[in-house]
């Protein structure tokens, strides 16, 4: 199969992540799938937002200065939908309020809003119709245990939105992704979701989620287990390579041997992963050397161009 381009948080290299203009750009730049990271509002509405926090991408501290927790962070789950909709989304900043990516969109107030999942579906379905395209959805449930502790079921809330849009069925162009294996098992066995499930693989040092051993998960036995509940894996790009950051590891072939797809994250021209010296070399490394089936890219246009110039429609190298 021809590898797929997943626009990471939309075309996030060019516009503030996960905003509707950013999604529109991803669609027009040729993404096969557009990613939605999901967190819930206090009243249980699935919002398209990467962090469980609001302070790195919105003006929450200015608008609601007294609503932070003792750790100084502002949590989306402490705000109702109507309050979240008042916030203005800006380009991502670090704790010192400096842009994380200095050459990207400026940190300005354009009165961009946090979309709900439902709104994003309306936009993508609309663009699919008006542009005669079929971009799909690549939905990540963020920190499910954190939501459970607050009495909210992020998996069920997400499915409810998809059902409302008639998109929770086997033919819907959707992948579910999660770092938490328990959530993927819950989706498959308890909620009986017919959608393909991707087991994201982090680094153990991130402790996301705590207690999951991703080193073990990448072994043969670990992948055997993943194959019992998931349809693919989503490794971090460095996990595709040996310690030199250039030589492909066994991970892709071991996953493929078990029938698992491999969709890696994340390609960024302004923050190269692995040992690669250029964005083109990184593309060659992940697609031509490691042999992955798809990738999350902040630059979906560049990744689209690479795939179209190196793979035929059938997916063979050309
Ligand atoms: O979901 C794949 C990739 O996006 C995981 O990293 O932190 O950007 O959600 P993150
Ligand atoms: Ca994600």
Short mmCIF file of C-alpha atoms and ligand atoms in Angstrom, two decimals:
data_model
loop_
_atom_site.label_atom_id
_atom_site.label_comp_id
_atom_site.label_asym_id
_atom_site.label_seq_id
_atom_site.Cartn_x
_atom_site.Cartn_y
_atom_site.Cartn_z
CA UNK A 1 0.00 0.00 0.00
CA UNK A 2 1.09 3.56 -0.64
CA UNK A 3 2.09 5.12 2.71
CA UNK A 4 -0.35 7.60 4.22
CA UNK A 5 0.21 11.20 5.28
CA UNK A 6 -1.34 12.09 8.63
CA UNK A 7 -1.43 15.83 9.22
CA UNK A 8 -0.14 16.15 12.79
CA UNK A 9 -2.49 18.45 14.72
CA UNK A 10 -3.51 19.70 11.26
CA UNK A 11 -0.93 21.48 9.13
CA UNK A 12 0.63 22.60 12.40
CA UNK A 13 3.84 23.87 10.81
CA UNK A 14 1.89 26.70 9.25
CA UNK A 15 -0.96 27.72 11.60
CA UNK A 16 -1.78 27.31 15.32
CA UNK A 17 -2.29 23.59 15.95
CA UNK A 18 -5.76 22.05 15.90
CA UNK A 19 -7.55 25.27 14.92
CA UNK A 20 -10.06 25.10 12.09
CA UNK A 21 -7.83 27.14 9.71
CA UNK A 22 -5.03 24.67 10.47
CA UNK A 23 -7.33 21.76 9.63
CA UNK A 24 -8.43 23.48 6.42
CA UNK A 25 -4.79 23.94 5.42
CA UNK A 26 -4.07 20.25 6.09
CA UNK A 27 -6.98 19.31 3.84
CA UNK A 28 -5.85 21.54 0.98
CA UNK A 29 -2.21 20.44 1.34
CA UNK A 30 -3.15 16.86 0.58
CA UNK A 31 -3.27 14.98 3.88
CA UNK A 32 -4.81 11.52 3.70
CA UNK A 33 -5.80 11.76 7.36
CA UNK A 34 -6.01 14.70 9.75
CA UNK A 35 -5.19 14.13 13.40
CA UNK A 36 -7.50 15.03 16.28
CA UNK A 37 -6.13 14.92 19.83
CA UNK A 38 -9.12 14.78 22.18
CA UNK A 39 -9.59 16.04 25.73
CA UNK A 40 -12.93 16.55 27.48
CA UNK A 41 -14.44 19.73 28.87
CA UNK A 42 -15.85 19.69 32.42
CA UNK A 43 -19.29 19.05 30.93
CA UNK A 44 -17.95 16.09 28.97
CA UNK A 45 -17.65 17.52 25.45
CA UNK A 46 -14.82 16.13 23.27
CA UNK A 47 -12.58 19.06 22.31
CA UNK A 48 -9.77 18.97 19.77
CA UNK A 49 -6.82 19.98 21.92
CA UNK A 50 -3.41 18.38 22.38
CA UNK A 51 -2.75 19.08 26.04
CA UNK A 52 -4.92 18.43 29.06
CA UNK A 53 -3.68 21.95 29.90
CA UNK A 54 -4.76 25.21 28.31
CA UNK A 55 -1.88 27.51 29.17
CA UNK A 56 0.56 26.62 26.36
CA UNK A 57 -1.83 27.38 23.50
CA UNK A 58 -4.52 29.78 24.79
CA UNK A 59 -4.98 33.04 26.69
CA UNK A 60 -6.66 31.26 29.62
CA UNK A 61 -4.36 32.90 32.20
CA UNK A 62 -5.46 36.34 31.02
CA UNK A 63 -9.17 35.55 30.83
CA UNK A 64 -9.49 33.33 33.92
CA UNK A 65 -6.53 34.28 36.16
CA UNK A 66 -7.97 32.64 39.28
CA UNK A 67 -8.82 29.27 37.71
CA UNK A 68 -5.39 27.63 37.74
CA UNK A 69 -4.61 24.70 40.04
CA UNK A 70 -1.94 24.69 42.75
CA UNK A 71 0.61 23.46 40.20
CA UNK A 72 0.10 26.69 38.25
CA UNK A 73 -1.49 24.92 35.28
CA UNK A 74 -4.94 25.53 33.82
CA UNK A 75 -6.76 22.29 33.01
CA UNK A 76 -9.33 22.02 30.20
CA UNK A 77 -11.34 19.65 32.36
CA UNK A 78 -11.95 22.47 34.88
CA UNK A 79 -13.86 24.50 32.26
CA UNK A 80 -17.24 24.00 30.64
CA UNK A 81 -17.61 24.13 26.87
CA UNK A 82 -19.06 27.66 26.99
CA UNK A 83 -15.99 28.87 28.88
CA UNK A 84 -13.52 27.07 26.62
CA UNK A 85 -15.17 28.73 23.65
CA UNK A 86 -14.19 32.16 25.03
CA UNK A 87 -10.49 31.35 24.84
CA UNK A 88 -8.28 32.54 22.02
CA UNK A 89 -5.88 29.93 20.64
CA UNK A 90 -2.37 30.97 19.67
CA UNK A 91 0.82 29.31 18.47
CA UNK A 92 2.37 27.03 21.12
CA UNK A 93 4.62 28.68 23.69
CA UNK A 94 6.97 27.34 26.39
CA UNK A 95 6.64 28.19 30.12
CA UNK A 96 8.59 31.42 29.50
CA UNK A 97 6.01 32.40 26.85
CA UNK A 98 8.50 32.00 24.01
CA UNK A 99 7.36 30.35 20.79
CA UNK A 100 8.30 26.66 20.80
CA UNK A 101 9.02 26.86 17.05
CA UNK A 102 10.47 30.28 16.36
CA UNK A 103 10.03 30.20 12.58
CA UNK A 104 6.38 29.20 12.61
CA UNK A 105 3.22 31.30 12.80
CA UNK A 106 3.66 34.26 15.18
CA UNK A 107 2.17 34.19 18.67
CA UNK A 108 -0.73 36.58 18.02
CA UNK A 109 -4.39 36.83 18.98
CA UNK A 110 -6.56 36.02 15.97
CA UNK A 111 -9.55 34.97 18.07
CA UNK A 112 -9.14 31.39 16.92
CA UNK A 113 -11.20 28.95 19.03
CA UNK A 114 -10.71 25.43 20.34
CA UNK A 115 -12.90 23.27 18.08
CA UNK A 116 -15.14 20.53 19.34
CA UNK A 117 -14.74 17.16 17.64
CA UNK A 118 -18.22 17.64 16.24
CA UNK A 119 -17.28 20.98 14.65
CA UNK A 120 -14.15 19.50 13.16
CA UNK A 121 -16.15 16.68 11.60
CA UNK A 122 -18.55 19.19 10.06
CA UNK A 123 -15.57 21.06 8.57
CA UNK A 124 -13.80 17.99 7.19
CA UNK A 125 -16.99 16.44 5.81
CA UNK A 126 -17.77 19.80 4.20
CA UNK A 127 -14.33 20.06 2.63
CA UNK A 128 -14.51 16.46 1.47
CA UNK A 129 -17.75 17.34 -0.32
CA UNK A 130 -16.73 20.71 -1.75
CA UNK A 131 -13.26 19.50 -2.83
CA UNK A 132 -14.31 16.03 -3.95
CA UNK A 133 -11.83 14.46 -1.50
CA UNK A 134 -11.97 11.82 1.22
CA UNK A 135 -9.62 12.92 3.99
CA UNK A 136 -10.01 10.76 7.08
CA UNK A 137 -9.72 11.19 10.84
CA UNK A 138 -6.93 9.99 13.10
CA UNK A 139 -8.27 10.39 16.63
CA UNK A 140 -6.16 10.18 19.80
CA UNK A 141 -7.76 9.94 23.22
CA UNK A 142 -5.50 11.88 25.57
CA UNK A 143 -4.82 10.67 29.13
CA UNK A 144 -7.85 8.39 29.54
CA UNK A 145 -7.01 7.54 33.18
CA UNK A 146 -6.89 11.24 34.04
CA UNK A 147 -10.39 11.62 32.62
CA UNK A 148 -11.62 8.51 34.41
CA UNK A 149 -10.36 9.92 37.72
CA UNK A 150 -12.53 12.98 37.05
CA UNK A 151 -15.55 10.75 36.41
CA UNK A 152 -15.48 11.08 32.62
CA UNK A 153 -15.22 8.33 29.97
CA UNK A 154 -13.29 9.84 27.07
CA UNK A 155 -13.67 6.76 24.84
CA UNK A 156 -17.45 6.62 25.16
CA UNK A 157 -17.80 10.39 24.72
CA UNK A 158 -15.75 10.25 21.53
CA UNK A 159 -17.73 7.36 20.11
CA UNK A 160 -20.99 9.17 20.89
CA UNK A 161 -19.89 12.09 18.68
CA UNK A 162 -18.88 9.74 15.88
CA UNK A 163 -22.19 7.90 16.10
CA UNK A 164 -24.00 11.23 15.85
CA UNK A 165 -22.15 11.86 12.58
CA UNK A 166 -22.74 8.29 11.33
CA UNK A 167 -19.01 7.67 11.42
CA UNK A 168 -18.72 4.83 13.90
CA UNK A 169 -18.70 1.90 11.52
CA UNK A 170 -16.18 -0.32 9.80
CA UNK A 171 -16.10 1.67 6.56
CA UNK A 172 -15.57 5.06 8.20
CA UNK A 173 -12.16 6.58 7.32
CA UNK A 174 -10.99 6.67 10.93
CA UNK A 175 -8.18 5.31 13.07
CA UNK A 176 -8.26 5.40 16.87
CA UNK A 177 -4.86 5.86 18.56
CA UNK A 178 -3.85 5.83 22.20
CA UNK A 179 -0.73 5.38 24.34
CA UNK A 180 -2.80 3.51 26.93
CA UNK A 181 -3.22 -0.20 26.05
CA UNK A 182 -6.06 -0.58 28.55
CA UNK A 183 -8.07 2.02 26.64
CA UNK A 184 -7.51 0.22 23.34
CA UNK A 185 -8.64 -3.06 24.91
CA UNK A 186 -11.68 -1.24 26.34
CA UNK A 187 -12.51 0.13 22.89
CA UNK A 188 -12.22 -3.29 21.28
CA UNK A 189 -13.74 -5.59 23.88
CA UNK A 190 -16.14 -3.48 25.95
CA UNK A 191 -17.26 -0.77 23.52
CA UNK A 192 -16.87 -3.13 20.55
CA UNK A 193 -15.61 -0.38 18.28
CA UNK A 194 -15.28 -1.56 14.68
CA UNK A 195 -12.58 1.04 13.95
CA UNK A 196 -8.89 0.14 13.54
CA UNK A 197 -6.84 0.69 16.69
CA UNK A 198 -3.26 1.94 16.81
CA UNK A 199 -1.08 1.36 19.86
CA UNK A 200 1.10 4.45 20.27
CA UNK A 201 4.55 3.76 21.68
CA UNK A 202 6.26 6.35 23.82
CA UNK A 203 9.51 6.38 25.72
CA UNK A 204 9.36 4.95 29.23
CA UNK A 205 10.90 8.15 30.62
CA UNK A 206 7.78 10.11 29.64
CA UNK A 207 5.62 7.97 31.96
CA UNK A 208 2.66 8.49 29.63
CA UNK A 209 0.80 6.55 30.80
CA UNK A 210 2.56 5.65 34.06
CA UNK A 211 3.40 1.97 34.46
CA UNK A 212 3.33 0.99 30.78
CA UNK A 213 6.63 -0.56 29.65
CA UNK A 214 7.11 0.44 26.03
CA UNK A 215 10.52 -1.26 25.84
CA UNK A 216 8.80 -4.54 26.61
CA UNK A 217 5.99 -3.72 24.20
CA UNK A 218 8.48 -3.47 21.32
CA UNK A 219 9.86 -7.00 21.91
CA UNK A 220 8.53 -10.01 20.04
CA UNK A 221 6.36 -11.05 22.99
CA UNK A 222 5.17 -7.48 23.44
CA UNK A 223 4.16 -7.19 19.80
CA UNK A 224 2.43 -10.59 19.96
CA UNK A 225 0.28 -9.13 22.73
CA UNK A 226 -0.37 -5.85 20.89
CA UNK A 227 -1.56 -7.87 17.89
CA UNK A 228 -4.33 -9.38 20.03
CA UNK A 229 -6.12 -6.04 20.38
CA UNK A 230 -4.64 -3.53 17.91
CA UNK A 231 -4.31 -3.20 14.14
CA UNK A 232 -1.09 -1.26 14.18
CA UNK A 233 1.55 0.52 16.15
CA UNK A 234 2.51 4.19 16.32
CA UNK A 235 6.18 4.32 17.30
CA UNK A 236 8.23 7.43 17.99
CA UNK A 237 10.55 7.99 14.99
CA UNK A 238 13.78 7.24 16.94
CA UNK A 239 12.35 3.79 17.76
CA UNK A 240 12.53 2.95 14.04
CA UNK A 241 16.33 3.12 14.15
CA UNK A 242 19.29 1.73 16.03
CA UNK A 243 21.28 3.90 18.42
CA UNK A 244 23.00 5.66 15.50
CA UNK A 245 19.62 7.11 14.52
CA UNK A 246 20.10 5.99 10.91
CA UNK A 247 20.15 2.18 10.68
CA UNK A 248 16.64 0.69 10.69
CA UNK A 249 15.80 -1.38 13.76
CA UNK A 250 13.85 -4.63 13.56
CA UNK A 251 10.66 -2.96 14.78
CA UNK A 252 8.94 -2.45 11.43
CA UNK A 253 9.61 -5.96 10.13
CA UNK A 254 8.60 -7.48 13.48
CA UNK A 255 5.34 -5.51 13.43
CA UNK A 256 4.63 -6.40 9.81
CA UNK A 257 5.28 -10.08 10.56
CA UNK A 258 2.38 -9.88 13.02
CA UNK A 259 0.08 -8.07 10.59
CA UNK A 260 0.47 -4.74 12.33
CA UNK A 261 0.59 -1.44 10.45
CA UNK A 262 3.30 1.04 11.40
CA UNK A 263 2.41 4.75 11.53
CA UNK A 264 5.27 6.68 13.14
CA UNK A 265 5.40 10.16 14.70
CA UNK A 266 6.46 12.95 14.07
CA UNK A 267 8.16 14.51 11.03
CA UNK A 268 9.18 18.14 11.60
CA UNK A 269 11.49 20.03 9.26
CA UNK A 270 12.42 22.38 12.08
CA UNK A 271 13.11 19.65 14.67
CA UNK A 272 14.64 16.61 12.98
CA UNK A 273 14.39 13.26 14.76
CA UNK A 274 17.01 10.54 14.56
CA UNK A 275 20.45 11.16 13.14
CA UNK A 276 19.32 12.71 9.87
CA UNK A 277 20.82 15.92 8.55
CA UNK A 278 17.97 17.04 6.33
CA UNK A 279 14.20 16.66 6.10
CA UNK A 280 14.60 14.84 2.77
CA UNK A 281 17.04 12.36 4.35
CA UNK A 282 14.61 11.79 7.23
CA UNK A 283 11.84 11.02 4.74
CA UNK A 284 14.12 8.57 2.94
CA UNK A 285 15.04 6.99 6.26
CA UNK A 286 11.51 6.36 7.48
CA UNK A 287 9.89 5.41 4.15
CA UNK A 288 12.61 3.89 1.96
CA UNK A 289 14.86 2.37 4.65
CA UNK A 290 12.62 1.60 7.63
CA UNK A 291 9.55 0.89 5.46
CA UNK A 292 6.73 2.41 7.51
CA UNK A 293 3.12 2.52 6.29
CA UNK A 294 2.39 6.11 7.25
CA UNK A 295 3.61 9.06 9.24
CA UNK A 296 2.42 11.98 11.29
CA UNK A 297 3.86 15.13 9.76
CA UNK A 298 3.67 18.79 10.77
CA UNK A 299 4.44 19.51 7.10
CA UNK A 300 1.86 17.42 5.23
CA UNK A 301 2.61 19.12 1.91
CA UNK A 302 6.29 18.14 1.98
CA UNK A 303 5.50 14.59 3.08
CA UNK A 304 2.78 14.34 0.41
CA UNK A 305 5.31 15.42 -2.20
CA UNK A 306 7.87 12.85 -1.06
CA UNK A 307 5.39 9.98 -1.07
CA UNK A 308 3.91 10.91 -4.43
CA UNK A 309 7.33 11.12 -6.03
CA UNK A 310 8.62 7.84 -4.56
CA UNK A 311 5.60 5.50 -4.52
CA UNK A 312 3.12 4.47 -7.18
CA UNK A 313 -0.58 4.26 -6.36
CA UNK A 314 -0.07 0.56 -5.61
CA UNK A 315 2.57 1.51 -3.07
CA UNK A 316 5.66 0.15 -4.76
CA UNK A 317 8.81 2.26 -4.76
CA UNK A 318 9.13 4.05 -8.10
O1 LIG B 1 -0.43 10.74 18.15
C1 LIG B 1 0.80 10.61 17.52
C2 LIG B 1 1.60 11.70 18.04
O2 LIG B 1 0.83 12.85 17.86
C3 LIG B 1 1.89 11.46 19.48
O3 LIG B 1 2.46 12.54 20.02
O4 LIG B 1 2.27 14.20 21.76
O5 LIG B 1 2.00 14.88 19.40
O6 LIG B 1 0.22 13.58 20.53
P1 LIG B 1 1.68 13.85 20.44
CA1 LIG B 2 -1.35 12.95 18.95
#
